[in-house]
PDB file of C-alpha atoms in Angstrom:
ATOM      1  CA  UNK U  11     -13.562  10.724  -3.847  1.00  0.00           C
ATOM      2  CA  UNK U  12     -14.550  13.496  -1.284  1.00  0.00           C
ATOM      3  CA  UNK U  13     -13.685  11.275   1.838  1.00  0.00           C
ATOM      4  CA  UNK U  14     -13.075  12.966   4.885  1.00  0.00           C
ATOM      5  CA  UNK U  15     -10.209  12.554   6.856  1.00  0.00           C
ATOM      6  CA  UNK U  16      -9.274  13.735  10.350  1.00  0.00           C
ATOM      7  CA  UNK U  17      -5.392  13.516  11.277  1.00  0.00           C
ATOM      8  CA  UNK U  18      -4.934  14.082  15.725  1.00  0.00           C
ATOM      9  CA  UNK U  19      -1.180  14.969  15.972  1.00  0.00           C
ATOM     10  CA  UNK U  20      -0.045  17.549  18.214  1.00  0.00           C
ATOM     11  CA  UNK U  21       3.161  17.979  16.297  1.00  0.00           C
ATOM     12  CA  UNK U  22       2.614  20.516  13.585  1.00  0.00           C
ATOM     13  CA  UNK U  23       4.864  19.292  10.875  1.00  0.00           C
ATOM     14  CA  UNK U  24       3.371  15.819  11.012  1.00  0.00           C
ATOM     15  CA  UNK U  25      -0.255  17.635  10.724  1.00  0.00           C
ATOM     16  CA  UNK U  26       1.186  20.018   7.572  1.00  0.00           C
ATOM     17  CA  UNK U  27       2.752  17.079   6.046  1.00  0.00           C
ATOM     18  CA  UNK U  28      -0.193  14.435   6.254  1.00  0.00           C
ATOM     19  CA  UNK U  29      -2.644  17.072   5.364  1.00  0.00           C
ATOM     20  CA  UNK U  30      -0.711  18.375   2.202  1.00  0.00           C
ATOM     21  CA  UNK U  31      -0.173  14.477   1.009  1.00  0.00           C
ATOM     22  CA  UNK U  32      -3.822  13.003   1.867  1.00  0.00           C
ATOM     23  CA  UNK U  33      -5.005  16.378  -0.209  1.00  0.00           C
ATOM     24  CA  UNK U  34      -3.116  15.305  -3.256  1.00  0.00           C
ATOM     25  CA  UNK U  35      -4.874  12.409  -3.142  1.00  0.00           C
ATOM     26  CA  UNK U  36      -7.963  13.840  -3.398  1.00  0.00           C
ATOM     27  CA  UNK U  37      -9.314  13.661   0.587  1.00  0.00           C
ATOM     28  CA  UNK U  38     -10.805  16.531   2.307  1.00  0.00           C
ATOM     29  CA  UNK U  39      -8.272  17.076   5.516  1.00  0.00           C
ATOM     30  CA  UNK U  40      -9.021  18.578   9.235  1.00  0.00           C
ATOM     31  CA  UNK U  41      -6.475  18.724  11.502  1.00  0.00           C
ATOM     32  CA  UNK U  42      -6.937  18.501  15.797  1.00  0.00           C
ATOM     33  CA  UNK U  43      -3.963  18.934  18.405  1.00  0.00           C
ATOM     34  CA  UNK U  44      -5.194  17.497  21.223  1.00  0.00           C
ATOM     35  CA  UNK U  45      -8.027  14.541  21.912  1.00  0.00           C
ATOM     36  CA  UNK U  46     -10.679  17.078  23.071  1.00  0.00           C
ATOM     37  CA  UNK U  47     -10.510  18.818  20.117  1.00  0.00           C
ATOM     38  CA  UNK U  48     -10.386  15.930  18.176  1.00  0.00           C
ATOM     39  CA  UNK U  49     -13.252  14.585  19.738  1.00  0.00           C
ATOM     40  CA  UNK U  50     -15.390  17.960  18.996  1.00  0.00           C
ATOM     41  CA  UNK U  51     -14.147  17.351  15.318  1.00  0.00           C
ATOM     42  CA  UNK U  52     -15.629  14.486  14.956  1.00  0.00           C
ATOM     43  CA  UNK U  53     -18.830  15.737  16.085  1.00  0.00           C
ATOM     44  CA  UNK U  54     -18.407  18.610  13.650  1.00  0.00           C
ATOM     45  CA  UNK U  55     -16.753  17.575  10.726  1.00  0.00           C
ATOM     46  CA  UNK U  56     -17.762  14.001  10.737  1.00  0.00           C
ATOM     47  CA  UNK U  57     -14.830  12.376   9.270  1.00  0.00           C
ATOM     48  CA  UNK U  58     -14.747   8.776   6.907  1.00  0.00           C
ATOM     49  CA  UNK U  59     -11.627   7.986   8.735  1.00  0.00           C
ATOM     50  CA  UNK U  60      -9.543   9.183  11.403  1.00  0.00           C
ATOM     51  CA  UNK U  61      -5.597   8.864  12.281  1.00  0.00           C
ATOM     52  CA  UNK U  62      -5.148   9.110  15.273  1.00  0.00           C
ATOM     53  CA  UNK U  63      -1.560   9.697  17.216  1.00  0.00           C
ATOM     54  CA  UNK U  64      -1.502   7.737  20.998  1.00  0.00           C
ATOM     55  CA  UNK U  65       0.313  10.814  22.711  1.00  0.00           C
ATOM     56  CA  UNK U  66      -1.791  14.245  22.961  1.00  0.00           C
ATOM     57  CA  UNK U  67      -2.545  16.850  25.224  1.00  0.00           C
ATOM     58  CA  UNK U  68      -5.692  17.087  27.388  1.00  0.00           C
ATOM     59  CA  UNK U  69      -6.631  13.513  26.395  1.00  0.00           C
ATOM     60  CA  UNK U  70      -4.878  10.638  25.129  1.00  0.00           C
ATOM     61  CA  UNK U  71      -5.432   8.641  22.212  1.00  0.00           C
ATOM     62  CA  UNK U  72      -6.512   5.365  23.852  1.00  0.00           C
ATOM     63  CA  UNK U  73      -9.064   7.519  25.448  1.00  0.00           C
ATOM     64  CA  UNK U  74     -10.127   9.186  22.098  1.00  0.00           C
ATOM     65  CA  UNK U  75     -10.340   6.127  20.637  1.00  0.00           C
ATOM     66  CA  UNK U  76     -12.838   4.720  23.303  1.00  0.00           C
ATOM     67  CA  UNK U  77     -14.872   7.254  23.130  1.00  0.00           C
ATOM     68  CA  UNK U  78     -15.154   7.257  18.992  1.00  0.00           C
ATOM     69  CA  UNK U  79     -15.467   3.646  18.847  1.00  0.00           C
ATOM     70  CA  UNK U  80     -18.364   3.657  21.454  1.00  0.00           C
ATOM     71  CA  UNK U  81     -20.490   5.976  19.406  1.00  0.00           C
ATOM     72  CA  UNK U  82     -19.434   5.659  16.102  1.00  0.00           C
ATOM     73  CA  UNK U  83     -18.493   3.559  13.076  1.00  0.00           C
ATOM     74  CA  UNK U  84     -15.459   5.469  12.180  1.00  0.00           C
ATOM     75  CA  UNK U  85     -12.057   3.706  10.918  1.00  0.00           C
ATOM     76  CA  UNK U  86      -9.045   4.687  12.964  1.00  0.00           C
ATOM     77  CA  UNK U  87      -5.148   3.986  11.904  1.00  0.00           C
ATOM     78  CA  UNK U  88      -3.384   5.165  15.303  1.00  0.00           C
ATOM     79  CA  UNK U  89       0.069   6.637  15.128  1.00  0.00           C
ATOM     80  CA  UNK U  90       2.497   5.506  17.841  1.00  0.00           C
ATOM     81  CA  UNK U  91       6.233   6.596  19.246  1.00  0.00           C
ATOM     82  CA  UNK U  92       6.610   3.723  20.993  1.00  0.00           C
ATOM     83  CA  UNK U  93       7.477   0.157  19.529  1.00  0.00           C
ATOM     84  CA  UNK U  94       6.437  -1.836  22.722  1.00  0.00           C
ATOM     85  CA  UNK U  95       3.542  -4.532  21.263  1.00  0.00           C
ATOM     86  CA  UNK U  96       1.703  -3.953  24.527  1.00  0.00           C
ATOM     87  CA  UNK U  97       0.636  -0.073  23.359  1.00  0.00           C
ATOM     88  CA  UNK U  98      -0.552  -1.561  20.300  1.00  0.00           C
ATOM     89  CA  UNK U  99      -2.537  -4.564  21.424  1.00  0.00           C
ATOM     90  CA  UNK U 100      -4.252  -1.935  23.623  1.00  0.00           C
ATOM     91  CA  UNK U 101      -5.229   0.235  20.746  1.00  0.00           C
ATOM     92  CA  UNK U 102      -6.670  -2.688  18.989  1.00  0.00           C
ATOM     93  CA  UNK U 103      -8.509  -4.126  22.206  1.00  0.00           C
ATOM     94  CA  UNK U 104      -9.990  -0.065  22.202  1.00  0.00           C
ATOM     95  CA  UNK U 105     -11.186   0.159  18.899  1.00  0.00           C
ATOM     96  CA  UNK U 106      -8.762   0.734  16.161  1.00  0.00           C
ATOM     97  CA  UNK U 107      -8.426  -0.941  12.719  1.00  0.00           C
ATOM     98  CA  UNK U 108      -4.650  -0.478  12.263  1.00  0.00           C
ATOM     99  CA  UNK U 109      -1.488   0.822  13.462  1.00  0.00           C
ATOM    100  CA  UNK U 110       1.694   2.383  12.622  1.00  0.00           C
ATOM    101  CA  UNK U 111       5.023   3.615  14.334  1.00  0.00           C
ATOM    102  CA  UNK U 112       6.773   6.737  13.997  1.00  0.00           C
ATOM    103  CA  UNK U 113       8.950   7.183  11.667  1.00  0.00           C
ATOM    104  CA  UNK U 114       6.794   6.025   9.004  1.00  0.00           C
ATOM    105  CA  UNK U 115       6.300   5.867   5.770  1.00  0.00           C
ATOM    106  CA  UNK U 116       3.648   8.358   4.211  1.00  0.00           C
ATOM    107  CA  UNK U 117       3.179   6.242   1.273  1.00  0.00           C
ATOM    108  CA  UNK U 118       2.272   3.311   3.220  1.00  0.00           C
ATOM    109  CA  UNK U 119       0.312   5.058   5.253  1.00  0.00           C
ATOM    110  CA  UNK U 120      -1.925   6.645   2.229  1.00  0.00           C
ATOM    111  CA  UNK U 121      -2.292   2.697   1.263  1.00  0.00           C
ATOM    112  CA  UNK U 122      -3.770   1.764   4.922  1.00  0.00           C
ATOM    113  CA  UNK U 123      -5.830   4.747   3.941  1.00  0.00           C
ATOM    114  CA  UNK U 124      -7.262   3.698   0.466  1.00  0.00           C
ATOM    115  CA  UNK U 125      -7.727   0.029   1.923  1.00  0.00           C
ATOM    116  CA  UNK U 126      -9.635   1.138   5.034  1.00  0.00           C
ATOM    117  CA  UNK U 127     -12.014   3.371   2.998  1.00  0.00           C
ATOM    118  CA  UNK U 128     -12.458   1.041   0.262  1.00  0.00           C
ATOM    119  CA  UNK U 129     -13.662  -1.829   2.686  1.00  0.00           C
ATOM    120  CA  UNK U 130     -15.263   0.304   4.673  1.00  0.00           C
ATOM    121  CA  UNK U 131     -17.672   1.448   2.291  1.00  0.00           C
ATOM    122  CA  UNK U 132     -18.285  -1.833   0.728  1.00  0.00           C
ATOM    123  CA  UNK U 133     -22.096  -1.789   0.510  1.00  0.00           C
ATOM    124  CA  UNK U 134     -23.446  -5.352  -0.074  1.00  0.00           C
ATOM    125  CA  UNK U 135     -24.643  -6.537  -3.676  1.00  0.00           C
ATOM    126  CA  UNK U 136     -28.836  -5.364  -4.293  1.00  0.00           C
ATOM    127  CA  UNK U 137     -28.947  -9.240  -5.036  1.00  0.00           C
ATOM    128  CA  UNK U 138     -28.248 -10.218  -1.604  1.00  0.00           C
ATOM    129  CA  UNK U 139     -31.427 -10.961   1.352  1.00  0.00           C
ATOM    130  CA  UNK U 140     -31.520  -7.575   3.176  1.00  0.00           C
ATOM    131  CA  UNK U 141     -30.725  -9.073   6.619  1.00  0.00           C
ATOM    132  CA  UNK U 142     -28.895 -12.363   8.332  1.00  0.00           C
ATOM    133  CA  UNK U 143     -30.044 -13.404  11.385  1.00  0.00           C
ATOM    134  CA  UNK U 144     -28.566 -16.047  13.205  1.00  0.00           C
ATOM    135  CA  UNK U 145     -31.341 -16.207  16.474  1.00  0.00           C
ATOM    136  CA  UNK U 146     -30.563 -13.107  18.540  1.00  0.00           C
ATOM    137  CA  UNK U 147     -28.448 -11.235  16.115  1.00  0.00           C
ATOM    138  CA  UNK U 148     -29.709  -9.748  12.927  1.00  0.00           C
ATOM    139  CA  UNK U 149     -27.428  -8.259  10.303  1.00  0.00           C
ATOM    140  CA  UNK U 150     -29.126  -5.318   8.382  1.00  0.00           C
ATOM    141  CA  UNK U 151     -26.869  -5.443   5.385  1.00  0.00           C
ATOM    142  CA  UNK U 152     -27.886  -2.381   3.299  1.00  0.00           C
ATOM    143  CA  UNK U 153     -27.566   0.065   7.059  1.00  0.00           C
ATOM    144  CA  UNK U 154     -24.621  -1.992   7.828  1.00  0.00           C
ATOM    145  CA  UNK U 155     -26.694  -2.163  11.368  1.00  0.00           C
ATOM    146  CA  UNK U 156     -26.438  -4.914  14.033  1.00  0.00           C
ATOM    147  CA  UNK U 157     -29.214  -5.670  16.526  1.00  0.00           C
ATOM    148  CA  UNK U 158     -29.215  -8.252  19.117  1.00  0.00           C
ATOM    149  CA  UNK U 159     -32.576  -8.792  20.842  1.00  0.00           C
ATOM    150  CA  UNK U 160     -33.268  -5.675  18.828  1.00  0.00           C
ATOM    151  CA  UNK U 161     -30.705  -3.453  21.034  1.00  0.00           C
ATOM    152  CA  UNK U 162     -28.277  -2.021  18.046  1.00  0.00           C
ATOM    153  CA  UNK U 163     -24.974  -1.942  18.721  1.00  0.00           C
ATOM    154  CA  UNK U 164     -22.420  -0.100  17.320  1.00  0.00           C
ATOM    155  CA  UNK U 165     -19.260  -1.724  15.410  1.00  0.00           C
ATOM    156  CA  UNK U 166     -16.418  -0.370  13.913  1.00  0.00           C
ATOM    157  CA  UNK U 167     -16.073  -1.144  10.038  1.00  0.00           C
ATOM    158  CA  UNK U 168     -13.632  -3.728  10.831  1.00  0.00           C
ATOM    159  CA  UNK U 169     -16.073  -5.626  13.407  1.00  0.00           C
ATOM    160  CA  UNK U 170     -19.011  -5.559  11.094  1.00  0.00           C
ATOM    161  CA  UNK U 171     -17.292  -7.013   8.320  1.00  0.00           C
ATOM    162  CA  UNK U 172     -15.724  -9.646  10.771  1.00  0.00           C
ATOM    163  CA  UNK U 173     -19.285 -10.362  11.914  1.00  0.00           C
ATOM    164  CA  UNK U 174     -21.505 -10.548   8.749  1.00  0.00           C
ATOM    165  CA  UNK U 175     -18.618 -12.977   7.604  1.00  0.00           C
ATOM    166  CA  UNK U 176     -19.158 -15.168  10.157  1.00  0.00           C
ATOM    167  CA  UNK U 177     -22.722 -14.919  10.926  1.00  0.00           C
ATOM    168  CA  UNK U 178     -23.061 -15.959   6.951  1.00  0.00           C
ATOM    169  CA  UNK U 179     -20.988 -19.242   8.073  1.00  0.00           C
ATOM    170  CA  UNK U 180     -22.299 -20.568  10.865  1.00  0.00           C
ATOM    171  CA  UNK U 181     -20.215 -23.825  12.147  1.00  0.00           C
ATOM    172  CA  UNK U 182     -17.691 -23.004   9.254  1.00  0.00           C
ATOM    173  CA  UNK U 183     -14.407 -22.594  10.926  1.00  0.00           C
ATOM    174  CA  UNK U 184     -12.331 -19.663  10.166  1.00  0.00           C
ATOM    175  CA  UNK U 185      -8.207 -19.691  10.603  1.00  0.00           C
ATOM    176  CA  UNK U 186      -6.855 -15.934  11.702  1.00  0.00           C
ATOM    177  CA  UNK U 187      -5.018 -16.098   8.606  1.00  0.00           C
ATOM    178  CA  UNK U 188      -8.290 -16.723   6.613  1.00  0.00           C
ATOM    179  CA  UNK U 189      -9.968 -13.717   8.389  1.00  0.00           C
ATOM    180  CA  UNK U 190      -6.760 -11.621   8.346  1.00  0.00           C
ATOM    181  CA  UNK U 191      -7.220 -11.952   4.207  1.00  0.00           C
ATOM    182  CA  UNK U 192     -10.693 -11.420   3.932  1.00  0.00           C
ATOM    183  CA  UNK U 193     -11.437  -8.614   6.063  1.00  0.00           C
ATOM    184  CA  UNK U 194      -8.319  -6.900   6.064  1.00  0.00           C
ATOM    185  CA  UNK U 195      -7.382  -7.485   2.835  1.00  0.00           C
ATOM    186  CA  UNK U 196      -3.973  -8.827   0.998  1.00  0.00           C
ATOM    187  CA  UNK U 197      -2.671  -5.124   1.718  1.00  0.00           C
ATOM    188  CA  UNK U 198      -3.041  -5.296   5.275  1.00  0.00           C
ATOM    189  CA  UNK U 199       0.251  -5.084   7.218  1.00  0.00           C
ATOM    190  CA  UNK U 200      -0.468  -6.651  10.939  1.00  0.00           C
ATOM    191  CA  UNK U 201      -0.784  -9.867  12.252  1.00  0.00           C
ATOM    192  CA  UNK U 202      -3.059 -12.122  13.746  1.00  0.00           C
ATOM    193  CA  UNK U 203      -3.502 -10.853  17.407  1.00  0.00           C
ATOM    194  CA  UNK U 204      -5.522  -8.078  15.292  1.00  0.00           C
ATOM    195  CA  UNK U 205      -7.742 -10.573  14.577  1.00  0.00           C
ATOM    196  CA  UNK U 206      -8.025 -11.545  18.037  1.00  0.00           C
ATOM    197  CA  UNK U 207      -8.450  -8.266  19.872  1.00  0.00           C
ATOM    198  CA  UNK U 208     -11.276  -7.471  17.408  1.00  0.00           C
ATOM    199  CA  UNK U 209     -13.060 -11.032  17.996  1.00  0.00           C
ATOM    200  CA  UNK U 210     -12.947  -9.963  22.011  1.00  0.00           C
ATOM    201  CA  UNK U 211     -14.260  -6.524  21.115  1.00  0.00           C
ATOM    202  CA  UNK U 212     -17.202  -8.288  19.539  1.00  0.00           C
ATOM    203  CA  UNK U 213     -17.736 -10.789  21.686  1.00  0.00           C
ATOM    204  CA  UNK U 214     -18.396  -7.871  24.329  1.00  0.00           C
ATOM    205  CA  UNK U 215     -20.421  -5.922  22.906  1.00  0.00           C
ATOM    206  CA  UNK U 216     -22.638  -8.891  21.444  1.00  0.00           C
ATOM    207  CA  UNK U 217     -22.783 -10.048  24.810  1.00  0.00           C
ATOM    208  CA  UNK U 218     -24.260  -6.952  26.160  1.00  0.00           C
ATOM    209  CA  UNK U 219     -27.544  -8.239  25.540  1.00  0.00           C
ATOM    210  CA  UNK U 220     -27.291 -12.107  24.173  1.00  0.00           C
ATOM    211  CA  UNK U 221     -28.008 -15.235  26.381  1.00  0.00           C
ATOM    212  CA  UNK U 222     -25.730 -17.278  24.121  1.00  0.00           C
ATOM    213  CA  UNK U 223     -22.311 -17.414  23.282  1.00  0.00           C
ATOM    214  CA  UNK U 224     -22.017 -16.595  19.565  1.00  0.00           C
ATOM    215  CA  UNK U 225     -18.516 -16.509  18.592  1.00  0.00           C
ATOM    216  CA  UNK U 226     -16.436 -19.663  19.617  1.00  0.00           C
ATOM    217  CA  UNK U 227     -12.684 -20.342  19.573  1.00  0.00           C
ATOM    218  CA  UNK U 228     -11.169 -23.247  18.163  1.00  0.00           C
ATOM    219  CA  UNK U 229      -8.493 -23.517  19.777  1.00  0.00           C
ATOM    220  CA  UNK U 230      -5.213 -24.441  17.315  1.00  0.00           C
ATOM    221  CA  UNK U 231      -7.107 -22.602  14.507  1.00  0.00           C
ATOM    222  CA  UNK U 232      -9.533 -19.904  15.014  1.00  0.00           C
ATOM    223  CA  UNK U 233     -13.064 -19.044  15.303  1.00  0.00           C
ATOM    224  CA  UNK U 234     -16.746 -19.691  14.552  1.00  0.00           C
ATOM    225  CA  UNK U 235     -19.845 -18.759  14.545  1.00  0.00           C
ATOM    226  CA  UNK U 236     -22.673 -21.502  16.561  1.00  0.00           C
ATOM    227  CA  UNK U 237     -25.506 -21.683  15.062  1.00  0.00           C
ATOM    228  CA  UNK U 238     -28.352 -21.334  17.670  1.00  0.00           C
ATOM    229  CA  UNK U 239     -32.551 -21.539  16.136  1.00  0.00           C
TER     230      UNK U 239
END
């Protein structure tokens, strides 16, 4: 396995207990208390995946989370206190894959784990073309890489997989519920507005350098991807 995991908590027992678990299943665990340190650990230990509590010292986790998502394609589950939807939504619209609220359940939590890493590592099939382009953007499928007018830009796992599947489609409208199940999988325990919040994420950074308007909403339904030559 040999996955890396980083686990931001600045209460120690939640650290101890999330380190000792995620080690029994075979992960390689570092441990931050604050977001400045946990930025410098990503730097230095360079982790697969990242959980990631909303309320630290010297930098909170929204702001952690901004930061990592801007740079890097790292997966991040982000721990929360509160139950208010709004703290969520604003992970999600930050960067984050997935959520959870304290107390929770360590065994589900391990599960978000497996499921992030295993789609997140998902290289595609040898027997597939090498890259999709649909006019600006260009999927490099083997680097997991996305350039538009050759600018890359960076996506988390969650937004690449959104993208290739919808870049493979074009004019093929997608439900949320039909995107919830194939890129977050069967075990995936959110709901739709994560779909949502990562379809604006993409739509922004896309947009940084595209003329068109790639990703369009059907309202009622969902999304899709317009096909431009």
């Amino acid at each position: 396995m040999n996955e890396k995991i980083l686990v931001v908590d600045d209460e120690a027992s939640i650290q101890d207990l999330l380190k000792l678990d995620l080690e029994f299943e075979g992960y390689i665990v570092d441990t931050a208390s604050d977001g400045q340190e946990a930025l410098e650990k990503v730097d230095s230990f360079n982790p697969d995946l990242m959980i990631l509590d909303l309320m630290l010292p010297k930098m909170n986790g929204y702001d952690v989370c901004k930061k990592v998502s801007a740079q890097k394609s790292i997966p991040i589950i982000m721990l929360t206190a509160k139950t208010d939807i709004i703290d969520r939504v604003l992970g999600l619209e930050l960067g984050a894959d997935d959520y959870m609220t304290k107390p929770f359940d360590n065994r589900e939590l391990i599960a978000r784990v497996k499921a992030l890493l295993r789609r997140s590592s998902n290289v595609p099939a040898k027997s597939e073309e090498d890259a999709i382009v649909n006019d600006e953007i260009k999927i490099i499928l083997n680097e997991r890489k996305v350039l538009v007018n050759d600018y890359e830009i960076h996506l988390t796992p969650k937004e690449f997989e959104l993208l290739h599947l919808l870049v493979s489609s074009p004019e093929q409208v997608f439900s949320r519920e039909h995107l919830l199940e194939q890129v977050w999988g069967y075990d995936y325990f959110g709901d739709t507005r994560s779909v949502d919040m990562h379809i604006q994420r993409i739509r922004k950074k896309v947009g940084q350098y595209a003329k068109h308007n790639y990703i369009q909403t059907v309202f009622g339904v969902g999304y899709k991807m317009r096909r431009f030559e």
